[in-house]
Amino acid sequence: MLPTQCWGLDPLFWSNMKLTAQDIHRLDLHPSKKGFSILGHPISRAEIVGTVVEISLKHNRITLSVDDGTGVINCTRFSDEAGGISSTFKKINLGDLVRLHGTLATYRMQTEIRICAIHLEKNLNTLTVHWLESLHMFRKAYSKPSKVQIEFEERQRKGDHKSSKCEMGTI
């Protein structure tokens, strides 16, 4: 696996990876506890589609428990500078189908999503399409090493002293 200072060179690190709740619960926590990885790819962002099964409002955040059929994942949004929750969250009810984009984090030893964007979905086929897209991405992208990973591993095998550095132009 790439050292943490090289993670940004892997294109999947900056992508909202299409994942299921089960995938998120199976993520590997990096030993430095700075991030997560899946099949050797460091990741920081995820996209999930599911049904809201619980809404928890606290004074500074809202937490949605989202069930996508593979498991339940907590998704949290902290209040804005004005101290309120955006109007989008006020429209969300139990049973709504939502698409969430956010960053991955750990809270009380549980992996969760810190919500960056949320969309109410009207088409019930959205969940099935998300599952299919997730499977497709695992086969075509997530399961294959990036060019940066390949070059890094080749340099380590050759004993290159620069293999632990990720300077532009060296990997």
Coordinates of N, CA, C and O in Angstrom, one line a residue:
M1 N 0.8 -1.2 0.0 CA 0.0 0.0 0.0 C 0.9 1.2 0.0 O 2.0 1.3 0.5
L2 N 0.4 2.3 -0.6 CA 1.1 3.5 -0.7 C 1.2 4.2 0.7 O 0.3 4.0 1.5
P3 N 2.4 4.9 1.0 CA 2.5 5.6 2.2 C 1.4 6.8 2.2 O 1.0 7.2 1.2
T4 N 1.0 7.2 3.4 CA 0.0 8.2 3.5 C 0.2 9.5 2.7 O -0.7 10.1 2.2
Q5 N 1.5 9.9 2.6 CA 1.8 11.1 1.9 C 1.6 11.0 0.4 O 1.6 11.9 -0.4
C6 N 1.4 9.7 -0.1 CA 1.2 9.5 -1.5 C -0.3 9.2 -1.9 O -0.6 9.0 -3.1
W7 N -1.1 9.2 -0.9 CA -2.5 8.8 -1.2 C -3.2 9.7 -2.2 O -4.0 9.2 -3.0
G8 N -2.9 10.9 -2.2 CA -3.6 11.9 -3.2 C -3.2 11.6 -4.6 O -3.9 12.1 -5.5
L9 N -2.2 10.8 -4.8 CA -1.8 10.4 -6.2 C -2.6 9.3 -6.8 O -2.7 9.1 -8.0
D10 N -3.3 8.6 -5.9 CA -4.3 7.5 -6.4 C -5.6 8.2 -6.8 O -6.2 8.9 -6.0
P11 N -6.0 8.1 -8.1 CA -7.2 8.8 -8.5 C -8.5 8.5 -7.7 O -9.4 9.3 -7.6
L12 N -8.5 7.3 -7.2 CA -9.7 6.9 -6.4 C -9.8 7.6 -5.1 O -10.9 7.7 -4.5
F13 N -8.7 8.1 -4.6 CA -8.7 8.8 -3.3 C -9.6 10.1 -3.3 O -10.3 10.4 -2.4
W14 N -9.7 10.7 -4.5 CA -10.4 12.0 -4.6 C -11.8 11.7 -5.2 O -12.6 12.7 -5.3
S15 N -12.2 10.5 -5.4 CA -13.5 10.2 -6.0 C -14.5 9.8 -5.0 O -14.2 9.2 -3.9
N16 N -15.8 10.1 -5.3 CA -16.9 9.5 -4.4 C -17.1 8.1 -4.9 O -17.7 7.9 -5.9
M17 N -16.5 7.2 -4.2 CA -16.6 5.8 -4.6 C -18.0 5.2 -4.3 O -18.5 5.4 -3.3
K18 N -18.5 4.6 -5.3 CA -19.9 4.0 -5.2 C -19.7 2.7 -4.3 O -19.1 1.7 -4.8
L19 N -20.2 2.8 -3.1 CA -20.1 1.7 -2.2 C -21.5 1.3 -1.5 O -22.4 2.1 -1.6
T20 N -21.5 0.2 -0.9 CA -22.7 -0.2 -0.1 C -22.3 -0.1 1.3 O -21.1 0.0 1.7
A21 N -23.3 -0.2 2.2 CA -23.0 -0.1 3.6 C -22.1 -1.3 4.0 O -21.2 -1.1 4.8
Q22 N -22.3 -2.4 3.5 CA -21.5 -3.6 3.8 C -20.0 -3.3 3.4 O -19.1 -3.6 4.1
D23 N -19.8 -2.7 2.2 CA -18.4 -2.3 1.8 C -17.8 -1.4 2.8 O -16.6 -1.5 3.1
I24 N -18.5 -0.4 3.2 CA -18.0 0.6 4.1 C -17.6 -0.1 5.5 O -16.6 0.2 6.0
H25 N -18.5 -1.0 6.0 CA -18.1 -1.6 7.2 C -16.9 -2.6 7.1 O -16.3 -2.9 8.1
R26 N -16.6 -3.0 5.9 CA -15.5 -3.9 5.6 C -14.2 -3.1 5.3 O -13.2 -3.8 5.0
L27 N -14.2 -1.8 5.2 CA -13.0 -1.0 4.9 C -11.9 -1.3 5.9 O -12.2 -1.5 7.1
D28 N -10.7 -1.3 5.4 CA -9.5 -1.4 6.3 C -9.1 0.0 6.8 O -9.0 0.9 6.0
L29 N -9.0 0.1 8.1 CA -8.5 1.3 8.7 C -7.0 1.3 8.6 O -6.4 0.3 9.0
H30 N -6.4 2.3 8.1 CA -5.0 2.4 8.0 C -4.3 2.4 9.4 O -4.9 3.0 10.3
P31 N -3.2 1.8 9.5 CA -2.6 1.7 10.9 C -2.4 3.1 11.5 O -2.4 3.2 12.7
S32 N -2.2 4.1 10.7 CA -2.0 5.5 11.2 C -3.3 6.1 11.7 O -3.3 7.2 12.3
K33 N -4.4 5.4 11.4 CA -5.8 5.9 11.7 C -6.1 7.2 11.0 O -7.0 7.9 11.4
K34 N -5.4 7.5 9.9 CA -5.6 8.7 9.1 C -6.6 8.5 8.0 O -7.0 9.4 7.3
G35 N -6.9 7.2 7.7 CA -7.8 7.0 6.5 C -8.1 5.5 6.4 O -7.7 4.7 7.2
F36 N -8.8 5.3 5.3 CA -9.3 3.9 5.0 C -8.7 3.4 3.6 O -8.3 4.3 2.8
S37 N -8.8 2.1 3.4 CA -8.4 1.6 2.1 C -9.3 0.4 1.8 O -9.9 -0.2 2.7
I38 N -9.4 0.2 0.5 CA -10.2 -0.9 0.0 C -9.4 -1.5 -1.2 O -9.0 -0.8 -2.1
L39 N -9.1 -2.8 -1.0 CA -8.3 -3.5 -2.0 C -7.0 -2.8 -2.4 O -6.6 -2.7 -3.5
G40 N -6.4 -2.2 -1.4 CA -5.1 -1.5 -1.6 C -5.3 0.0 -2.0 O -4.3 0.7 -2.1
H41 N -6.5 0.4 -2.3 CA -6.7 1.8 -2.7 C -7.0 2.6 -1.5 O -8.0 2.3 -0.8
P42 N -6.3 3.7 -1.3 CA -6.7 4.6 -0.2 C -7.9 5.4 -0.6 O -8.0 5.8 -1.8
I43 N -8.9 5.5 0.3 CA -10.1 6.2 -0.1 C -10.5 7.2 1.0 O -10.2 7.0 2.2
S44 N -11.2 8.3 0.6 CA -11.6 9.3 1.6 C -13.1 9.6 1.4 O -13.7 10.2 2.3
R45 N -13.7 9.3 0.3 CA -15.0 9.7 0.0 C -15.9 8.6 -0.5 O -15.4 7.6 -1.2
A46 N -17.2 8.6 -0.3 CA -18.1 7.6 -0.7 C -19.4 8.1 -1.1 O -19.8 9.2 -0.7
E47 N -20.1 7.3 -1.9 CA -21.5 7.6 -2.3 C -22.3 6.4 -2.0 O -21.9 5.3 -2.2
I48 N -23.4 6.6 -1.3 CA -24.3 5.5 -0.9 C -25.7 5.9 -1.2 O -26.1 7.1 -1.2
V49 N -26.6 4.9 -1.6 CA -28.0 5.1 -1.8 C -28.7 4.2 -0.9 O -28.4 3.0 -0.8
G50 N -29.7 4.7 -0.2 CA -30.5 3.8 0.7 C -31.7 4.5 1.3 O -32.0 5.7 1.0
T51 N -32.4 3.8 2.2 CA -33.6 4.3 2.8 C -33.3 4.8 4.2 O -32.6 4.1 5.0
V52 N -33.8 6.0 4.5 CA -33.6 6.5 5.9 C -34.4 5.7 6.9 O -35.7 5.7 6.7
V53 N -33.8 5.1 7.8 CA -34.5 4.3 8.8 C -34.5 4.9 10.2 O -35.2 4.5 11.1
E54 N -33.7 6.0 10.4 CA -33.6 6.7 11.7 C -33.1 8.1 11.5 O -32.2 8.3 10.7
I55 N -33.7 9.0 12.2 CA -33.2 10.4 12.1 C -32.9 10.8 13.6 O -33.8 10.7 14.4
S56 N -31.7 11.3 13.8 CA -31.4 11.7 15.2 C -30.9 13.2 15.1 O -29.9 13.5 14.5
L57 N -31.6 14.1 15.8 CA -31.3 15.5 15.8 C -30.6 15.8 17.1 O -31.2 15.6 18.2
K58 N -29.4 16.4 17.1 CA -28.7 16.9 18.3 C -28.6 18.4 18.1 O -28.9 18.9 17.0
H59 N -28.1 19.1 19.1 CA -28.0 20.5 19.0 C -27.1 21.0 17.9 O -27.3 22.1 17.3
N60 N -26.1 20.2 17.5 CA -25.1 20.7 16.5 C -25.0 19.7 15.3 O -24.1 19.9 14.4
R61 N -25.8 18.7 15.2 CA -25.7 17.8 14.1 C -27.0 17.0 13.9 O -27.9 16.9 14.8
I62 N -27.1 16.4 12.7 CA -28.2 15.5 12.4 C -27.5 14.2 11.9 O -26.6 14.3 11.1
T63 N -28.0 13.1 12.4 CA -27.5 11.8 12.0 C -28.6 11.0 11.4 O -29.7 10.8 12.0
L64 N -28.4 10.5 10.1 CA -29.3 9.7 9.4 C -28.8 8.3 9.4 O -27.6 8.1 9.1
S65 N -29.6 7.3 9.8 CA -29.2 5.9 9.6 C -29.8 5.5 8.3 O -31.0 5.6 8.1
V66 N -29.0 5.0 7.4 CA -29.4 4.7 6.0 C -29.2 3.2 5.8 O -28.1 2.7 6.0
D67 N -30.3 2.5 5.4 CA -30.2 1.1 5.1 C -30.3 0.9 3.5 O -31.2 1.4 2.9
D68 N -29.3 0.3 3.0 CA -29.2 0.0 1.6 C -29.5 -1.4 1.2 O -29.3 -1.8 0.0
G69 N -29.9 -2.2 2.1 CA -30.2 -3.6 1.8 C -29.0 -4.5 2.2 O -29.2 -5.7 2.3
T70 N -27.8 -4.0 2.3 CA -26.7 -4.8 2.7 C -26.3 -4.5 4.2 O -25.4 -5.2 4.7
G71 N -26.8 -3.4 4.7 CA -26.5 -3.0 6.1 C -27.0 -1.6 6.3 O -27.6 -1.0 5.5
V72 N -26.7 -1.1 7.5 CA -27.1 0.2 7.9 C -25.8 1.0 8.2 O -24.9 0.5 8.9
I73 N -25.8 2.2 7.7 CA -24.6 3.1 7.9 C -25.1 4.4 8.5 O -26.1 4.9 8.0
N74 N -24.4 5.0 9.5 CA -24.7 6.3 10.0 C -24.1 7.4 9.1 O -22.9 7.2 8.8
C75 N -24.9 8.4 8.9 CA -24.4 9.5 8.0 C -24.7 10.8 8.8 O -25.9 11.0 9.2
T76 N -23.7 11.6 9.0 CA -23.8 12.8 9.9 C -23.5 14.0 9.2 O -22.6 14.1 8.3
R77 N -24.3 15.1 9.5 CA -24.1 16.4 9.0 C -24.1 17.3 10.2 O -25.0 17.4 11.0
F78 N -23.0 18.1 10.3 CA -22.9 19.1 11.4 C -23.6 20.3 11.0 O -23.6 20.7 9.8
S79 N -24.0 21.1 11.9 CA -24.8 22.3 11.6 C -23.8 23.4 11.0 O -22.6 23.3 11.2
D80 N -24.4 24.3 10.2 CA -23.6 25.3 9.6 C -23.2 26.4 10.6 O -23.5 26.3 11.8
E81 N -22.5 27.4 10.1 CA -22.0 28.5 11.0 C -23.1 29.2 11.7 O -22.9 29.7 12.8
A82 N -24.3 29.3 11.1 CA -25.4 30.0 11.7 C -26.1 29.1 12.8 O -27.0 29.6 13.5
G83 N -25.6 27.9 12.9 CA -26.1 27.0 14.0 C -27.3 26.2 13.6 O -27.9 25.6 14.4
G84 N -27.7 26.2 12.3 CA -28.8 25.5 11.9 C -28.5 24.4 10.9 O -27.4 24.3 10.4
I85 N -29.5 23.5 10.7 CA -29.4 22.5 9.7 C -30.0 23.0 8.4 O -31.1 23.6 8.4
S86 N -29.4 22.7 7.2 CA -29.9 23.2 6.0 C -31.3 22.8 5.7 O -31.8 21.8 6.2
S87 N -32.0 23.5 4.9 CA -33.4 23.2 4.5 C -33.6 21.9 3.9 O -34.7 21.2 4.0
T88 N -32.6 21.4 3.2 CA -32.7 20.1 2.5 C -32.9 19.0 3.6 O -33.7 18.1 3.4
F89 N -32.3 19.1 4.7 CA -32.4 18.0 5.7 C -33.8 18.1 6.4 O -34.3 17.1 6.9
K90 N -34.4 19.3 6.4 CA -35.7 19.4 7.0 C -36.8 18.7 6.2 O -37.9 18.4 6.7
K91 N -36.5 18.5 4.9 CA -37.4 17.8 4.0 C -37.4 16.3 4.1 O -38.2 15.6 3.5
I92 N -36.4 15.8 4.8 CA -36.1 14.3 4.8 C -37.0 13.7 5.9 O -37.0 14.2 7.0
N93 N -37.6 12.6 5.6 CA -38.5 11.8 6.5 C -38.1 10.4 6.5 O -37.4 9.9 5.6
L94 N -38.5 9.7 7.6 CA -38.3 8.2 7.6 C -38.9 7.6 6.4 O -40.0 8.0 5.9
G95 N -38.1 6.6 5.8 CA -38.6 5.9 4.6 C -38.2 6.6 3.3 O -38.5 6.0 2.3
D96 N -37.7 7.8 3.3 CA -37.2 8.4 2.1 C -36.0 7.7 1.5 O -35.1 7.3 2.2
L97 N -36.0 7.6 0.2 CA -34.8 7.1 -0.5 C -33.9 8.2 -0.8 O -34.3 9.2 -1.4
V98 N -32.6 8.1 -0.3 CA -31.7 9.2 -0.5 C -30.4 8.7 -1.1 O -30.0 7.6 -1.0
R99 N -29.7 9.7 -1.8 CA -28.3 9.5 -2.3 C -27.4 10.4 -1.5 O -27.7 11.6 -1.4
L100 N -26.4 9.9 -0.9 CA -25.5 10.7 -0.1 C -24.1 10.6 -0.6 O -23.6 9.6 -1.0
H101 N -23.4 11.8 -0.6 CA -22.0 11.9 -0.9 C -21.3 12.4 0.3 O -21.9 13.4 1.0
G102 N -20.2 11.9 0.7 CA -19.5 12.4 1.9 C -18.1 11.8 2.1 O -17.7 11.0 1.4
T103 N -17.5 12.3 3.1 CA -16.2 11.8 3.5 C -16.3 10.7 4.6 O -17.3 10.8 5.4
L104 N -15.4 9.8 4.6 CA -15.5 8.7 5.5 C -14.8 9.1 6.8 O -13.8 9.8 6.8
A105 N -15.3 8.7 7.9 CA -14.8 9.1 9.2 C -15.1 8.0 10.2 O -15.9 7.1 10.0
T106 N -14.4 8.0 11.4 CA -14.7 7.0 12.4 C -15.2 7.8 13.6 O -14.7 8.8 14.0
Y107 N -16.3 7.4 14.2 CA -16.9 8.0 15.4 C -17.3 6.8 16.4 O -18.1 6.0 16.0
R108 N -16.7 6.8 17.5 CA -17.0 5.8 18.5 C -16.8 4.4 18.0 O -17.6 3.5 18.1
M109 N -15.6 4.3 17.3 CA -15.2 3.0 16.7 C -16.1 2.5 15.6 O -16.0 1.3 15.2
Q110 N -16.9 3.3 15.0 CA -17.8 2.9 13.9 C -17.5 3.8 12.7 O -17.3 5.0 12.9
T111 N -17.4 3.2 11.5 CA -17.2 4.0 10.3 C -18.5 4.7 9.9 O -19.6 4.0 10.0
E112 N -18.5 5.9 9.6 CA -19.7 6.7 9.2 C -19.3 7.6 8.0 O -18.1 7.7 7.7
I113 N -20.3 8.2 7.4 CA -20.1 9.2 6.4 C -20.5 10.5 6.9 O -21.5 10.7 7.5
R114 N -19.6 11.5 6.7 CA -19.8 12.9 7.0 C -20.4 13.5 5.7 O -19.7 13.6 4.7
I115 N -21.7 13.8 5.8 CA -22.4 14.2 4.6 C -21.9 15.5 4.0 O -21.9 16.5 4.7
C116 N -21.6 15.5 2.7 CA -21.3 16.7 1.9 C -22.5 17.1 1.1 O -22.8 18.3 0.9
A117 N -23.2 16.1 0.6 CA -24.4 16.4 -0.3 C -25.4 15.3 -0.1 O -25.0 14.1 0.1
I118 N -26.6 15.7 -0.2 CA -27.7 14.7 -0.1 C -28.8 15.0 -1.1 O -29.1 16.2 -1.3
H119 N -29.4 14.0 -1.7 CA -30.4 14.2 -2.7 C -31.5 13.2 -2.4 O -31.3 12.0 -2.2
L120 N -32.7 13.7 -2.4 CA -33.9 12.8 -2.3 C -34.1 12.2 -3.7 O -34.1 12.8 -4.7
E121 N -34.3 10.9 -3.7 CA -34.5 10.1 -4.9 C -36.0 9.8 -5.1 O -36.6 9.3 -4.1
K122 N -36.5 10.0 -6.2 CA -38.0 9.7 -6.5 C -38.1 8.3 -7.1 O -39.1 7.6 -7.0
N123 N -37.1 7.9 -7.9 CA -37.2 6.6 -8.6 C -36.7 5.5 -7.8 O -35.5 5.5 -7.4
L124 N -37.5 4.5 -7.5 CA -37.1 3.4 -6.6 C -36.0 2.5 -7.3 O -35.4 1.7 -6.6
N125 N -35.9 2.6 -8.6 CA -34.9 1.8 -9.2 C -33.4 2.3 -9.0 O -32.5 1.7 -9.3
T126 N -33.4 3.5 -8.4 CA -32.1 4.1 -8.1 C -31.2 3.2 -7.2 O -30.0 3.1 -7.4
L127 N -31.8 2.5 -6.2 CA -31.0 1.7 -5.4 C -30.5 0.5 -6.1 O -29.3 0.2 -6.0
T128 N -31.2 -0.1 -7.0 CA -30.8 -1.3 -7.8 C -29.7 -0.8 -8.7 O -28.6 -1.5 -8.9
V129 N -29.8 0.3 -9.3 CA -28.8 0.8 -10.3 C -27.5 1.1 -9.5 O -26.4 0.8 -10.0
H130 N -27.6 1.7 -8.3 CA -26.4 1.9 -7.5 C -25.7 0.6 -7.2 O -24.5 0.6 -7.3
W131 N -26.4 -0.4 -6.8 CA -25.8 -1.7 -6.5 C -25.0 -2.2 -7.8 O -23.9 -2.7 -7.7
L132 N -25.7 -2.1 -8.9 CA -25.1 -2.6 -10.2 C -23.8 -1.7 -10.5 O -22.8 -2.3 -11.0
E133 N -23.9 -0.4 -10.3 CA -22.8 0.4 -10.6 C -21.6 0.1 -9.6 O -20.5 0.1 -10.0
S134 N -22.0 -0.2 -8.4 CA -20.9 -0.5 -7.4 C -20.2 -1.8 -7.8 O -19.0 -1.9 -7.8
L135 N -21.0 -2.8 -8.2 CA -20.4 -4.1 -8.7 C -19.5 -3.8 -9.9 O -18.4 -4.4 -10.0
H136 N -20.0 -3.0 -10.8 CA -19.2 -2.7 -12.0 C -17.9 -2.0 -11.7 O -16.9 -2.4 -12.2
M137 N -18.0 -1.1 -10.8 CA -16.8 -0.4 -10.4 C -15.8 -1.3 -9.7 O -14.6 -1.1 -9.9
F138 N -16.3 -2.2 -8.9 CA -15.3 -3.1 -8.2 C -14.6 -4.0 -9.3 O -13.4 -4.2 -9.2
R139 N -15.3 -4.4 -10.3 CA -14.7 -5.2 -11.3 C -13.8 -4.4 -12.2 O -12.7 -5.0 -12.6
K140 N -14.1 -3.2 -12.6 CA -13.4 -2.5 -13.6 C -12.3 -1.5 -13.0 O -11.3 -1.2 -13.7
A141 N -12.5 -1.1 -11.7 CA -11.5 -0.1 -11.2 C -11.0 -0.4 -9.8 O -9.8 -0.5 -9.6
Y142 N -11.9 -0.7 -8.9 CA -11.5 -0.8 -7.5 C -10.6 -2.0 -7.3 O -9.7 -2.0 -6.4
S143 N -10.8 -3.1 -8.0 CA -10.0 -4.3 -7.8 C -8.6 -4.3 -8.5 O -7.8 -5.2 -8.3
K144 N -8.4 -3.2 -9.3 CA -7.1 -3.2 -10.0 C -6.2 -2.1 -9.4 O -6.7 -1.0 -9.0
P145 N -4.9 -2.4 -9.3 CA -4.0 -1.4 -8.8 C -3.9 -0.2 -9.7 O -4.0 -0.3 -10.9
S146 N -3.7 1.0 -9.1 CA -3.5 2.2 -10.0 C -2.0 2.2 -10.5 O -1.2 1.5 -10.0
K147 N -1.8 3.0 -11.5 CA -0.4 3.2 -12.0 C 0.6 3.6 -10.9 O 1.7 3.1 -10.9
V148 N 0.1 4.5 -10.0 CA 1.0 4.9 -8.9 C 1.3 3.8 -8.0 O 2.5 3.6 -7.6
Q149 N 0.4 2.9 -7.7 CA 0.6 1.7 -6.9 C 1.6 0.8 -7.5 O 2.5 0.3 -6.9
I150 N 1.4 0.6 -8.8 CA 2.3 -0.4 -9.5 C 3.7 0.2 -9.5 O 4.7 -0.6 -9.2
E151 N 3.9 1.4 -9.8 CA 5.2 2.0 -9.9 C 5.9 2.0 -8.5 O 7.1 1.7 -8.3
F152 N 5.1 2.3 -7.5 CA 5.6 2.3 -6.1 C 6.1 1.0 -5.7 O 7.2 0.8 -5.1
E153 N 5.3 -0.1 -6.0 CA 5.7 -1.4 -5.6 C 6.9 -1.9 -6.4 O 7.8 -2.6 -5.9
E154 N 7.0 -1.5 -7.7 CA 8.2 -1.8 -8.5 C 9.5 -1.2 -7.9 O 10.5 -1.9 -7.8
R155 N 9.4 0.0 -7.5 CA 10.5 0.7 -6.9 C 10.9 0.1 -5.5 O 12.1 0.0 -5.2
Q156 N 9.9 -0.4 -4.8 CA 10.3 -1.1 -3.5 C 11.0 -2.4 -3.8 O 11.9 -2.7 -3.1
R157 N 10.5 -3.1 -4.8 CA 11.2 -4.4 -5.1 C 12.6 -4.2 -5.6 O 13.5 -5.0 -5.3
K158 N 12.9 -3.1 -6.3 CA 14.2 -2.8 -6.8 C 15.1 -2.2 -5.7 O 16.3 -2.1 -5.9
G159 N 14.5 -1.9 -4.6 CA 15.3 -1.3 -3.5 C 15.6 0.1 -3.7 O 16.6 0.6 -3.1
D160 N 14.8 0.8 -4.5 CA 15.1 2.3 -4.7 C 14.9 3.0 -3.4 O 13.9 2.9 -2.8
H161 N 15.9 3.8 -3.1 CA 15.8 4.6 -1.8 C 14.7 5.7 -1.9 O 14.3 6.2 -0.8
K162 N 14.2 6.0 -3.0 CA 13.2 7.1 -3.1 C 11.8 6.4 -3.1 O 10.8 7.2 -3.1
S163 N 11.7 5.1 -2.9 CA 10.4 4.5 -2.9 C 9.5 4.9 -1.8 O 8.3 4.7 -1.9
S164 N 10.0 5.5 -0.7 CA 9.2 5.9 0.4 C 8.7 7.3 0.2 O 8.0 7.9 1.0
K165 N 9.2 8.0 -0.8 CA 8.8 9.4 -1.1 C 7.9 9.5 -2.3 O 7.9 8.6 -3.1
C166 N 7.1 10.5 -2.3 CA 6.1 10.7 -3.3 C 6.2 12.0 -3.9 O 5.3 12.8 -4.0
E167 N 7.4 12.3 -4.3 CA 7.6 13.7 -5.0 C 7.1 13.6 -6.4 O 7.2 12.6 -7.1
M168 N 6.5 14.7 -6.8 CA 6.0 14.7 -8.2 C 7.2 14.4 -9.2 O 8.3 15.0 -9.0
G169 N 7.0 13.6 -10.1 CA 8.0 13.2 -11.1 C 8.8 12.0 -10.7 O 9.5 11.4 -11.5
T170 N 8.7 11.6 -9.4 CA 9.5 10.4 -9.0 C 8.6 9.2 -9.0 O 9.1 8.1 -9.1
I171 N 7.3 9.4 -8.9 CA 6.4 8.2 -9.0 C 5.5 8.5 -10.2 O 5.0 9.6 -10.4

